[in-house]
PDB file of C-alpha atoms and ligand atoms in Angstrom:
ATOM      1  CA  UNK A 846      -7.866  -3.856  28.760  1.00 79.00           C
ATOM      2  CA  UNK A 847      -7.799  -4.864  25.110  1.00 88.00           C
ATOM      3  CA  UNK A 848      -5.332  -7.656  24.159  1.00 93.00           C
ATOM      4  CA  UNK A 849      -2.279  -6.120  22.524  1.00 97.00           C
ATOM      5  CA  UNK A 850      -1.691  -6.453  18.777  1.00 98.00           C
ATOM      6  CA  UNK A 851       1.837  -6.281  17.547  1.00 98.00           C
ATOM      7  CA  UNK A 852       1.595  -5.900  13.757  1.00 98.00           C
ATOM      8  CA  UNK A 853       4.594  -5.920  11.320  1.00 98.00           C
ATOM      9  CA  UNK A 854       4.543  -4.079   8.024  1.00 98.00           C
ATOM     10  CA  UNK A 855       7.346  -5.433   5.742  1.00 98.00           C
ATOM     11  CA  UNK A 856       6.681  -2.753   3.060  1.00 98.00           C
ATOM     12  CA  UNK A 857       8.457  -3.392  -0.131  1.00 97.00           C
ATOM     13  CA  UNK A 858      11.022  -5.652   1.611  1.00 98.00           C
ATOM     14  CA  UNK A 859      11.275  -9.443   1.352  1.00 97.00           C
ATOM     15  CA  UNK A 860      11.951 -12.271  -0.994  1.00 97.00           C
ATOM     16  CA  UNK A 861      10.986 -15.789  -0.785  1.00 97.00           C
ATOM     17  CA  UNK A 862      14.071 -16.629   1.307  1.00 97.00           C
ATOM     18  CA  UNK A 863      12.670 -14.060   3.908  1.00 98.00           C
ATOM     19  CA  UNK A 864       9.999 -16.561   4.854  1.00 98.00           C
ATOM     20  CA  UNK A 865      12.822 -18.205   6.850  1.00 98.00           C
ATOM     21  CA  UNK A 866      12.501 -15.508   9.355  1.00 98.00           C
ATOM     22  CA  UNK A 867       8.732 -16.403   9.855  1.00 98.00           C
ATOM     23  CA  UNK A 868       9.793 -20.003  10.482  1.00 98.00           C
ATOM     24  CA  UNK A 869      12.120 -18.772  13.101  1.00 98.00           C
ATOM     25  CA  UNK A 870       9.366 -16.378  14.591  1.00 98.00           C
ATOM     26  CA  UNK A 871       6.874 -19.307  14.769  1.00 98.00           C
ATOM     27  CA  UNK A 872       9.477 -21.296  16.855  1.00 97.00           C
ATOM     28  CA  UNK A 873      10.086 -18.240  19.020  1.00 97.00           C
ATOM     29  CA  UNK A 874       6.466 -17.364  19.783  1.00 96.00           C
ATOM     30  CA  UNK A 875       5.214 -20.848  20.506  1.00 94.00           C
ATOM     31  CA  UNK A 876       1.560 -21.553  20.872  1.00 92.00           C
ATOM     32  CA  UNK A 877       0.369 -19.024  23.320  1.00 91.00           C
ATOM     33  CA  UNK A 878       2.156 -15.651  22.758  1.00 94.00           C
ATOM     34  CA  UNK A 879       1.526 -12.629  25.138  1.00 91.00           C
ATOM     35  CA  UNK A 880      -0.012 -10.628  22.338  1.00 97.00           C
ATOM     36  CA  UNK A 881      -1.752 -11.053  18.964  1.00 98.00           C
ATOM     37  CA  UNK A 882       0.719 -11.123  16.148  1.00 98.00           C
ATOM     38  CA  UNK A 883       0.225  -9.991  12.586  1.00 98.00           C
ATOM     39  CA  UNK A 884       2.697  -9.760   9.632  1.00 98.00           C
ATOM     40  CA  UNK A 885       1.784  -7.762   6.572  1.00 98.00           C
ATOM     41  CA  UNK A 886       4.254  -8.939   3.837  1.00 98.00           C
ATOM     42  CA  UNK A 887       4.412  -7.806   0.218  1.00 98.00           C
ATOM     43  CA  UNK A 888       1.419  -9.228  -1.590  1.00 97.00           C
ATOM     44  CA  UNK A 889       3.451 -11.791  -3.578  1.00 97.00           C
ATOM     45  CA  UNK A 890       4.457 -13.525  -0.303  1.00 98.00           C
ATOM     46  CA  UNK A 891       1.034 -13.444   1.345  1.00 98.00           C
ATOM     47  CA  UNK A 892      -0.334 -16.799   0.255  1.00 98.00           C
ATOM     48  CA  UNK A 893       2.848 -18.672   1.101  1.00 98.00           C
ATOM     49  CA  UNK A 894       3.098 -16.962   4.453  1.00 98.00           C
ATOM     50  CA  UNK A 895      -0.447 -17.779   5.275  1.00 98.00           C
ATOM     51  CA  UNK A 896       0.121 -21.389   4.469  1.00 98.00           C
ATOM     52  CA  UNK A 897       3.350 -21.401   6.581  1.00 98.00           C
ATOM     53  CA  UNK A 898       1.560 -19.817   9.639  1.00 98.00           C
ATOM     54  CA  UNK A 899      -1.738 -21.725   9.400  1.00 96.00           C
ATOM     55  CA  UNK A 900      -1.151 -23.717  12.596  1.00 96.00           C
ATOM     56  CA  UNK A 901       0.531 -20.963  14.459  1.00 97.00           C
ATOM     57  CA  UNK A 902      -0.926 -17.935  16.355  1.00 97.00           C
ATOM     58  CA  UNK A 903       0.623 -15.561  13.610  1.00 98.00           C
ATOM     59  CA  UNK A 904      -1.914 -13.825  11.380  1.00 98.00           C
ATOM     60  CA  UNK A 905      -1.096 -12.323   7.960  1.00 98.00           C
ATOM     61  CA  UNK A 906      -2.551  -9.149   6.386  1.00 98.00           C
ATOM     62  CA  UNK A 907      -2.216  -6.983   3.253  1.00 98.00           C
ATOM     63  CA  UNK A 908      -0.514  -3.549   3.105  1.00 98.00           C
ATOM     64  CA  UNK A 909      -3.131  -1.966   1.079  1.00 98.00           C
ATOM     65  CA  UNK A 910      -6.252  -2.658  -0.894  1.00 98.00           C
ATOM     66  CA  UNK A 911      -8.370  -1.112  -3.605  1.00 98.00           C
ATOM     67  CA  UNK A 912     -11.736   0.338  -2.733  1.00 97.00           C
ATOM     68  CA  UNK A 913     -13.519  -1.633  -5.440  1.00 97.00           C
ATOM     69  CA  UNK A 914     -14.343  -5.402  -5.351  1.00 94.00           C
ATOM     70  CA  UNK A 915     -12.996  -6.141  -8.829  1.00 95.00           C
ATOM     71  CA  UNK A 916     -12.781  -4.587 -12.283  1.00 96.00           C
ATOM     72  CA  UNK A 917     -10.449  -2.651 -14.622  1.00 97.00           C
ATOM     73  CA  UNK A 918      -7.777  -1.457 -12.214  1.00 96.00           C
ATOM     74  CA  UNK A 919      -4.507  -2.725 -13.504  1.00 97.00           C
ATOM     75  CA  UNK A 920      -2.031  -3.621 -10.941  1.00 96.00           C
ATOM     76  CA  UNK A 921      -4.418  -3.263  -7.963  1.00 97.00           C
ATOM     77  CA  UNK A 922      -5.421  -5.839  -5.298  1.00 98.00           C
ATOM     78  CA  UNK A 923      -8.902  -5.991  -3.785  1.00 98.00           C
ATOM     79  CA  UNK A 924      -9.867  -6.708  -0.232  1.00 98.00           C
ATOM     80  CA  UNK A 925     -11.640  -9.766  -1.526  1.00 98.00           C
ATOM     81  CA  UNK A 926      -8.382 -11.131  -3.044  1.00 98.00           C
ATOM     82  CA  UNK A 927      -6.599 -10.603   0.229  1.00 98.00           C
ATOM     83  CA  UNK A 928      -9.321 -12.428   2.155  1.00 98.00           C
ATOM     84  CA  UNK A 929      -9.148 -15.154  -0.351  1.00 98.00           C
ATOM     85  CA  UNK A 930      -5.431 -15.469   0.242  1.00 98.00           C
ATOM     86  CA  UNK A 931      -6.157 -15.991   3.927  1.00 98.00           C
ATOM     87  CA  UNK A 932      -5.357 -12.443   5.174  1.00 98.00           C
ATOM     88  CA  UNK A 933      -7.265 -11.321   8.301  1.00 98.00           C
ATOM     89  CA  UNK A 934      -6.271  -7.674   8.304  1.00 98.00           C
ATOM     90  CA  UNK A 935      -5.212  -4.996   5.820  1.00 98.00           C
ATOM     91  CA  UNK A 936      -3.385  -1.730   6.535  1.00 98.00           C
ATOM     92  CA  UNK A 937      -4.959   1.285   4.819  1.00 98.00           C
ATOM     93  CA  UNK A 938      -3.975   4.908   4.694  1.00 97.00           C
ATOM     94  CA  UNK A 939      -0.264   4.421   5.605  1.00 97.00           C
ATOM     95  CA  UNK A 940       1.425   7.722   5.357  1.00 95.00           C
ATOM     96  CA  UNK A 941       3.728   6.317   2.744  1.00 95.00           C
ATOM     97  CA  UNK A 942       0.648   5.698   0.394  1.00 95.00           C
ATOM     98  CA  UNK A 943      -1.058   9.043   1.521  1.00 94.00           C
ATOM     99  CA  UNK A 944       2.326  10.784   0.352  1.00 92.00           C
ATOM    100  CA  UNK A 945       3.503   8.550  -2.487  1.00 93.00           C
ATOM    101  CA  UNK A 946       0.104   7.841  -4.148  1.00 94.00           C
ATOM    102  CA  UNK A 947      -1.869  10.972  -3.114  1.00 93.00           C
ATOM    103  CA  UNK A 948      -4.328   8.990  -1.059  1.00 96.00           C
ATOM    104  CA  UNK A 949      -6.869  11.266   0.578  1.00 96.00           C
ATOM    105  CA  UNK A 950      -8.776  10.317   3.752  1.00 97.00           C
ATOM    106  CA  UNK A 951     -11.956   9.903   1.660  1.00 97.00           C
ATOM    107  CA  UNK A 952     -10.037   7.178  -0.395  1.00 97.00           C
ATOM    108  CA  UNK A 953      -8.766   5.651   2.922  1.00 98.00           C
ATOM    109  CA  UNK A 954     -12.368   5.565   4.247  1.00 97.00           C
ATOM    110  CA  UNK A 955     -13.542   3.725   1.025  1.00 97.00           C
ATOM    111  CA  UNK A 956     -10.699   1.275   1.329  1.00 97.00           C
ATOM    112  CA  UNK A 957     -11.529   0.684   5.016  1.00 97.00           C
ATOM    113  CA  UNK A 958     -15.202   0.090   3.933  1.00 95.00           C
ATOM    114  CA  UNK A 959     -14.164  -2.299   1.216  1.00 96.00           C
ATOM    115  CA  UNK A 960     -11.967  -4.189   3.844  1.00 96.00           C
ATOM    116  CA  UNK A 961     -14.847  -4.508   6.212  1.00 95.00           C
ATOM    117  CA  UNK A 962     -17.185  -5.778   3.403  1.00 94.00           C
ATOM    118  CA  UNK A 963     -14.681  -8.591   2.561  1.00 96.00           C
ATOM    119  CA  UNK A 964     -14.437  -9.575   6.117  1.00 95.00           C
ATOM    120  CA  UNK A 965     -10.993  -8.015   6.782  1.00 97.00           C
ATOM    121  CA  UNK A 966     -10.070  -5.799   9.783  1.00 97.00           C
ATOM    122  CA  UNK A 967      -8.726  -2.611   8.481  1.00 98.00           C
ATOM    123  CA  UNK A 968      -5.846  -0.980  10.155  1.00 98.00           C
ATOM    124  CA  UNK A 969      -6.490   2.788   9.596  1.00 98.00           C
ATOM    125  CA  UNK A 970      -3.328   4.826   9.776  1.00 98.00           C
ATOM    126  CA  UNK A 971      -3.294   8.537  10.822  1.00 98.00           C
ATOM    127  CA  UNK A 972      -0.432  10.812  11.858  1.00 97.00           C
ATOM    128  CA  UNK A 973       0.851  14.288  11.416  1.00 96.00           C
ATOM    129  CA  UNK A 974       3.975  15.511   9.634  1.00 95.00           C
ATOM    130  CA  UNK A 975       6.796  17.302  11.407  1.00 93.00           C
ATOM    131  CA  UNK A 976       5.723  20.541  10.020  1.00 93.00           C
ATOM    132  CA  UNK A 977       2.247  20.018  11.375  1.00 95.00           C
ATOM    133  CA  UNK A 978       3.561  19.068  14.808  1.00 94.00           C
ATOM    134  CA  UNK A 979       5.901  22.069  15.032  1.00 91.00           C
ATOM    135  CA  UNK A 980       2.888  24.290  14.151  1.00 95.00           C
ATOM    136  CA  UNK A 981       1.008  22.863  17.100  1.00 95.00           C
ATOM    137  CA  UNK A 982      -1.439  21.098  14.812  1.00 97.00           C
ATOM    138  CA  UNK A 983      -0.792  17.461  15.623  1.00 96.00           C
ATOM    139  CA  UNK A 984      -3.941  16.860  17.629  1.00 97.00           C
ATOM    140  CA  UNK A 985      -6.381  18.599  15.174  1.00 97.00           C
ATOM    141  CA  UNK A 986      -4.658  16.908  12.111  1.00 97.00           C
ATOM    142  CA  UNK A 987      -5.059  13.503  13.661  1.00 98.00           C
ATOM    143  CA  UNK A 988      -8.645  14.238  14.782  1.00 97.00           C
ATOM    144  CA  UNK A 989      -9.632  15.277  11.243  1.00 97.00           C
ATOM    145  CA  UNK A 990      -7.953  12.207   9.638  1.00 97.00           C
ATOM    146  CA  UNK A 991      -9.947  10.052  11.894  1.00 97.00           C
ATOM    147  CA  UNK A 992     -13.123  11.687  11.262  1.00 96.00           C
ATOM    148  CA  UNK A 993     -12.596  11.511   7.544  1.00 96.00           C
ATOM    149  CA  UNK A 994     -10.942   8.058   7.238  1.00 96.00           C
ATOM    150  CA  UNK A 995     -13.217   5.814   9.413  1.00 95.00           C
ATOM    151  CA  UNK A 996     -15.913   3.754   7.756  1.00 92.00           C
ATOM    152  CA  UNK A 997     -19.414   5.211   7.951  1.00 82.00           C
ATOM    153  CA  UNK A 998     -20.535   2.904  10.739  1.00 75.00           C
ATOM    154  CA  UNK A 999     -17.287   2.288  12.819  1.00 65.00           C
ATOM    155  CA  UNK A1000     -17.425  -0.937  14.492  1.00 62.00           C
ATOM    156  CA  UNK A1001     -15.060  -2.627  16.962  1.00 63.00           C
ATOM    157  CA  UNK A1002     -13.605  -4.490  13.990  1.00 89.00           C
ATOM    158  CA  UNK A1003     -11.386  -1.654  13.042  1.00 96.00           C
ATOM    159  CA  UNK A1004      -8.071  -0.648  14.412  1.00 97.00           C
ATOM    160  CA  UNK A1005      -6.409   2.747  14.300  1.00 98.00           C
ATOM    161  CA  UNK A1006      -2.641   3.238  14.128  1.00 98.00           C
ATOM    162  CA  UNK A1007      -1.225   6.579  15.203  1.00 98.00           C
ATOM    163  CA  UNK A1008       1.975   6.960  13.294  1.00 97.00           C
ATOM    164  CA  UNK A1009       3.612  10.397  13.452  1.00 96.00           C
ATOM    165  CA  UNK A1010       5.044  10.686   9.873  1.00 94.00           C
ATOM    166  CA  UNK A1011       8.336  12.123  11.166  1.00 91.00           C
ATOM    167  CA  UNK A1012       8.975   9.023  13.309  1.00 91.00           C
ATOM    168  CA  UNK A1013       8.504   6.444  10.677  1.00 90.00           C
ATOM    169  CA  UNK A1014      11.837   4.746   9.567  1.00 84.00           C
ATOM    170  CA  UNK A1015      13.757   7.715  11.044  1.00 86.00           C
ATOM    171  CA  UNK A1016      14.851   6.278  14.290  1.00 83.00           C
ATOM    172  CA  UNK A1017      13.040   9.172  16.018  1.00 83.00           C
ATOM    173  CA  UNK A1018      10.355   8.029  18.434  1.00 82.00           C
ATOM    174  CA  UNK A1019       7.661  10.339  19.793  1.00 89.00           C
ATOM    175  CA  UNK A1020       8.103  10.890  23.416  1.00 94.00           C
ATOM    176  CA  UNK A1021       5.926   8.988  25.942  1.00 95.00           C
ATOM    177  CA  UNK A1022       4.059  12.198  26.673  1.00 96.00           C
ATOM    178  CA  UNK A1023       3.345  12.901  23.086  1.00 95.00           C
ATOM    179  CA  UNK A1024       2.157   9.332  22.386  1.00 97.00           C
ATOM    180  CA  UNK A1025       0.062   9.397  25.401  1.00 97.00           C
ATOM    181  CA  UNK A1026      -1.543  12.672  24.694  1.00 97.00           C
ATOM    182  CA  UNK A1027      -2.674  11.745  21.171  1.00 98.00           C
ATOM    183  CA  UNK A1028      -3.785   8.315  22.223  1.00 98.00           C
ATOM    184  CA  UNK A1029      -5.977   9.836  25.033  1.00 98.00           C
ATOM    185  CA  UNK A1030      -7.574  12.138  22.449  1.00 98.00           C
ATOM    186  CA  UNK A1031      -8.082   9.149  20.120  1.00 98.00           C
ATOM    187  CA  UNK A1032      -9.717   7.124  22.892  1.00 97.00           C
ATOM    188  CA  UNK A1033     -12.070   9.944  23.568  1.00 97.00           C
ATOM    189  CA  UNK A1034     -12.841  10.320  19.874  1.00 96.00           C
ATOM    190  CA  UNK A1035     -13.440   6.569  19.040  1.00 94.00           C
ATOM    191  CA  UNK A1036     -14.435   4.829  22.321  1.00 93.00           C
ATOM    192  CA  UNK A1037     -13.190   1.979  24.329  1.00 93.00           C
ATOM    193  CA  UNK A1038     -13.698  -0.973  21.965  1.00 91.00           C
ATOM    194  CA  UNK A1039     -11.268   0.112  19.135  1.00 94.00           C
ATOM    195  CA  UNK A1040      -7.604  -0.859  19.382  1.00 96.00           C
ATOM    196  CA  UNK A1041      -5.179   1.997  19.152  1.00 98.00           C
ATOM    197  CA  UNK A1042      -1.679   1.077  17.842  1.00 98.00           C
ATOM    198  CA  UNK A1043       1.340   3.345  17.929  1.00 97.00           C
ATOM    199  CA  UNK A1044       3.806   3.179  15.100  1.00 96.00           C
ATOM    200  CA  UNK A1045       7.183   4.876  14.362  1.00 95.00           C
ATOM    201  CA  UNK A1046      10.556   3.402  14.997  1.00 92.00           C
ATOM    202  CA  UNK A1047       9.288   0.885  17.615  1.00 96.00           C
ATOM    203  CA  UNK A1048      12.198  -1.461  18.570  1.00 96.00           C
ATOM    204  CA  UNK A1049      12.857  -4.169  21.196  1.00 97.00           C
ATOM    205  CA  UNK A1050      14.631  -1.509  23.380  1.00 96.00           C
ATOM    206  CA  UNK A1051      11.718   1.045  23.545  1.00 96.00           C
ATOM    207  CA  UNK A1052       8.750  -1.369  23.118  1.00 97.00           C
ATOM    208  CA  UNK A1053       8.101  -1.973  26.825  1.00 97.00           C
ATOM    209  CA  UNK A1054       7.868   1.870  27.498  1.00 97.00           C
ATOM    210  CA  UNK A1055       5.506   2.495  24.786  1.00 97.00           C
ATOM    211  CA  UNK A1056       3.286  -0.617  24.942  1.00 97.00           C
ATOM    212  CA  UNK A1057       2.663  -0.006  28.541  1.00 97.00           C
ATOM    213  CA  UNK A1058       1.233   3.468  28.058  1.00 97.00           C
ATOM    214  CA  UNK A1059      -2.382   4.018  28.767  1.00 96.00           C
ATOM    215  CA  UNK A1060      -4.585   3.727  25.666  1.00 97.00           C
ATOM    216  CA  UNK A1061      -1.820   1.930  23.640  1.00 98.00           C
ATOM    217  CA  UNK A1062      -3.179  -1.477  22.574  1.00 98.00           C
ATOM    218  CA  UNK A1063      -0.212  -2.505  20.324  1.00 98.00           C
ATOM    219  CA  UNK A1064       2.368  -1.354  17.747  1.00 98.00           C
ATOM    220  CA  UNK A1065       2.675  -1.160  14.047  1.00 98.00           C
ATOM    221  CA  UNK A1066       6.230  -2.019  13.206  1.00 98.00           C
ATOM    222  CA  UNK A1067       8.206  -1.347  10.050  1.00 97.00           C
ATOM    223  CA  UNK A1068      11.957  -1.947  10.131  1.00 96.00           C
ATOM    224  CA  UNK A1069      12.100  -3.942  13.215  1.00 97.00           C
ATOM    225  CA  UNK A1070       9.568  -6.434  11.886  1.00 98.00           C
ATOM    226  CA  UNK A1071      11.884  -7.828   9.193  1.00 98.00           C
ATOM    227  CA  UNK A1072      13.943  -9.995  11.483  1.00 98.00           C
ATOM    228  CA  UNK A1073      12.486 -12.615  13.806  1.00 98.00           C
ATOM    229  CA  UNK A1074      14.793 -11.709  16.564  1.00 98.00           C
ATOM    230  CA  UNK A1075      13.824  -8.027  16.602  1.00 98.00           C
ATOM    231  CA  UNK A1076      10.084  -8.601  16.140  1.00 98.00           C
ATOM    232  CA  UNK A1077      10.079 -11.283  18.993  1.00 97.00           C
ATOM    233  CA  UNK A1078      11.990  -8.770  21.078  1.00 97.00           C
ATOM    234  CA  UNK A1079       8.904  -6.498  20.713  1.00 98.00           C
ATOM    235  CA  UNK A1080       6.328  -9.060  21.233  1.00 97.00           C
ATOM    236  CA  UNK A1081       8.217 -10.252  24.409  1.00 96.00           C
ATOM    237  CA  UNK A1082       7.998  -6.780  25.887  1.00 94.00           C
ATOM    238  CA  UNK A1083       4.330  -6.116  25.163  1.00 93.00           C
TER     239      UNK A1083
HETATM  240  C1  PEP B1766       5.590   1.782   9.681  1.00 80.10           C
HETATM  241  O1  PEP B1766       5.887   1.551   8.480  1.00 80.10           O
HETATM  242  O2  PEP B1766       4.357   1.830   9.880  1.00 80.10           O
HETATM  243  C2  PEP B1766       6.575   1.969  10.714  1.00 80.10           C
HETATM  244  C3  PEP B1766       6.185   2.359  11.780  1.00 80.10           C
HETATM  245  O3  PEP B1766       7.876   1.907  10.302  1.00 80.10           O
HETATM  246  P1  PEP B1766       9.157   1.882  11.255  1.00 80.10           P
HETATM  247  O4  PEP B1766       8.842   0.983  12.377  1.00 80.10           O
HETATM  248  O5  PEP B1766      10.278   1.402  10.480  1.00 80.10           O
HETATM  249  O6  PEP B1766       9.232   3.390  11.691  1.00 80.10           O
END
């Protein structure tokens, strides 16, 4: 069984004082937590958070990266810059970026390859919309996104996060059966070595049920990662 990863995505939330939550989390998790722990803060907080978590088991990651190493791309952040700031992971292809920034699976794949080249572990997000689920297309949409978003030579140093779009930030959680079904298909598609995270309104109260499903190797957590108490509640239940 793969060790679980509980990854927090702060999205566009958090100011410098929010780092107090991380101090509190460091205290709560101690030296030997049950799961691997990652926080992906806004880029401006990353270096400070990396410094803060240096002697703790908490890792830090980026929320996105550009597909090129450097150059004329105003406002962008490269994977190499994230690695230089001590990030270990980077989220790519989050549905908010696929929707807000029109990111295709081809772009997501290029970003994942840039992450690997910089020594980062890409967390590649996939997931269907409500419309697609209601049309009975969830499995085929996810399969196709995985086919098109994974680096050319998938290695064990990638992670896939299955995040049904309709369950993100909505309080709606996919049923255990729906999660288990998609994760079983993903396992068949990518093999045993790649960690499969579930994401979509994971909270302390539903974490145990989700995290103990077959083929669920962790969670990608948005809202409930912002407060140490909530995030620790999920880690504890992993
Ligand atoms: C996410 O942003 O990846 C996410 C799963 O958000 P939330 O936990 O808030 O639904």
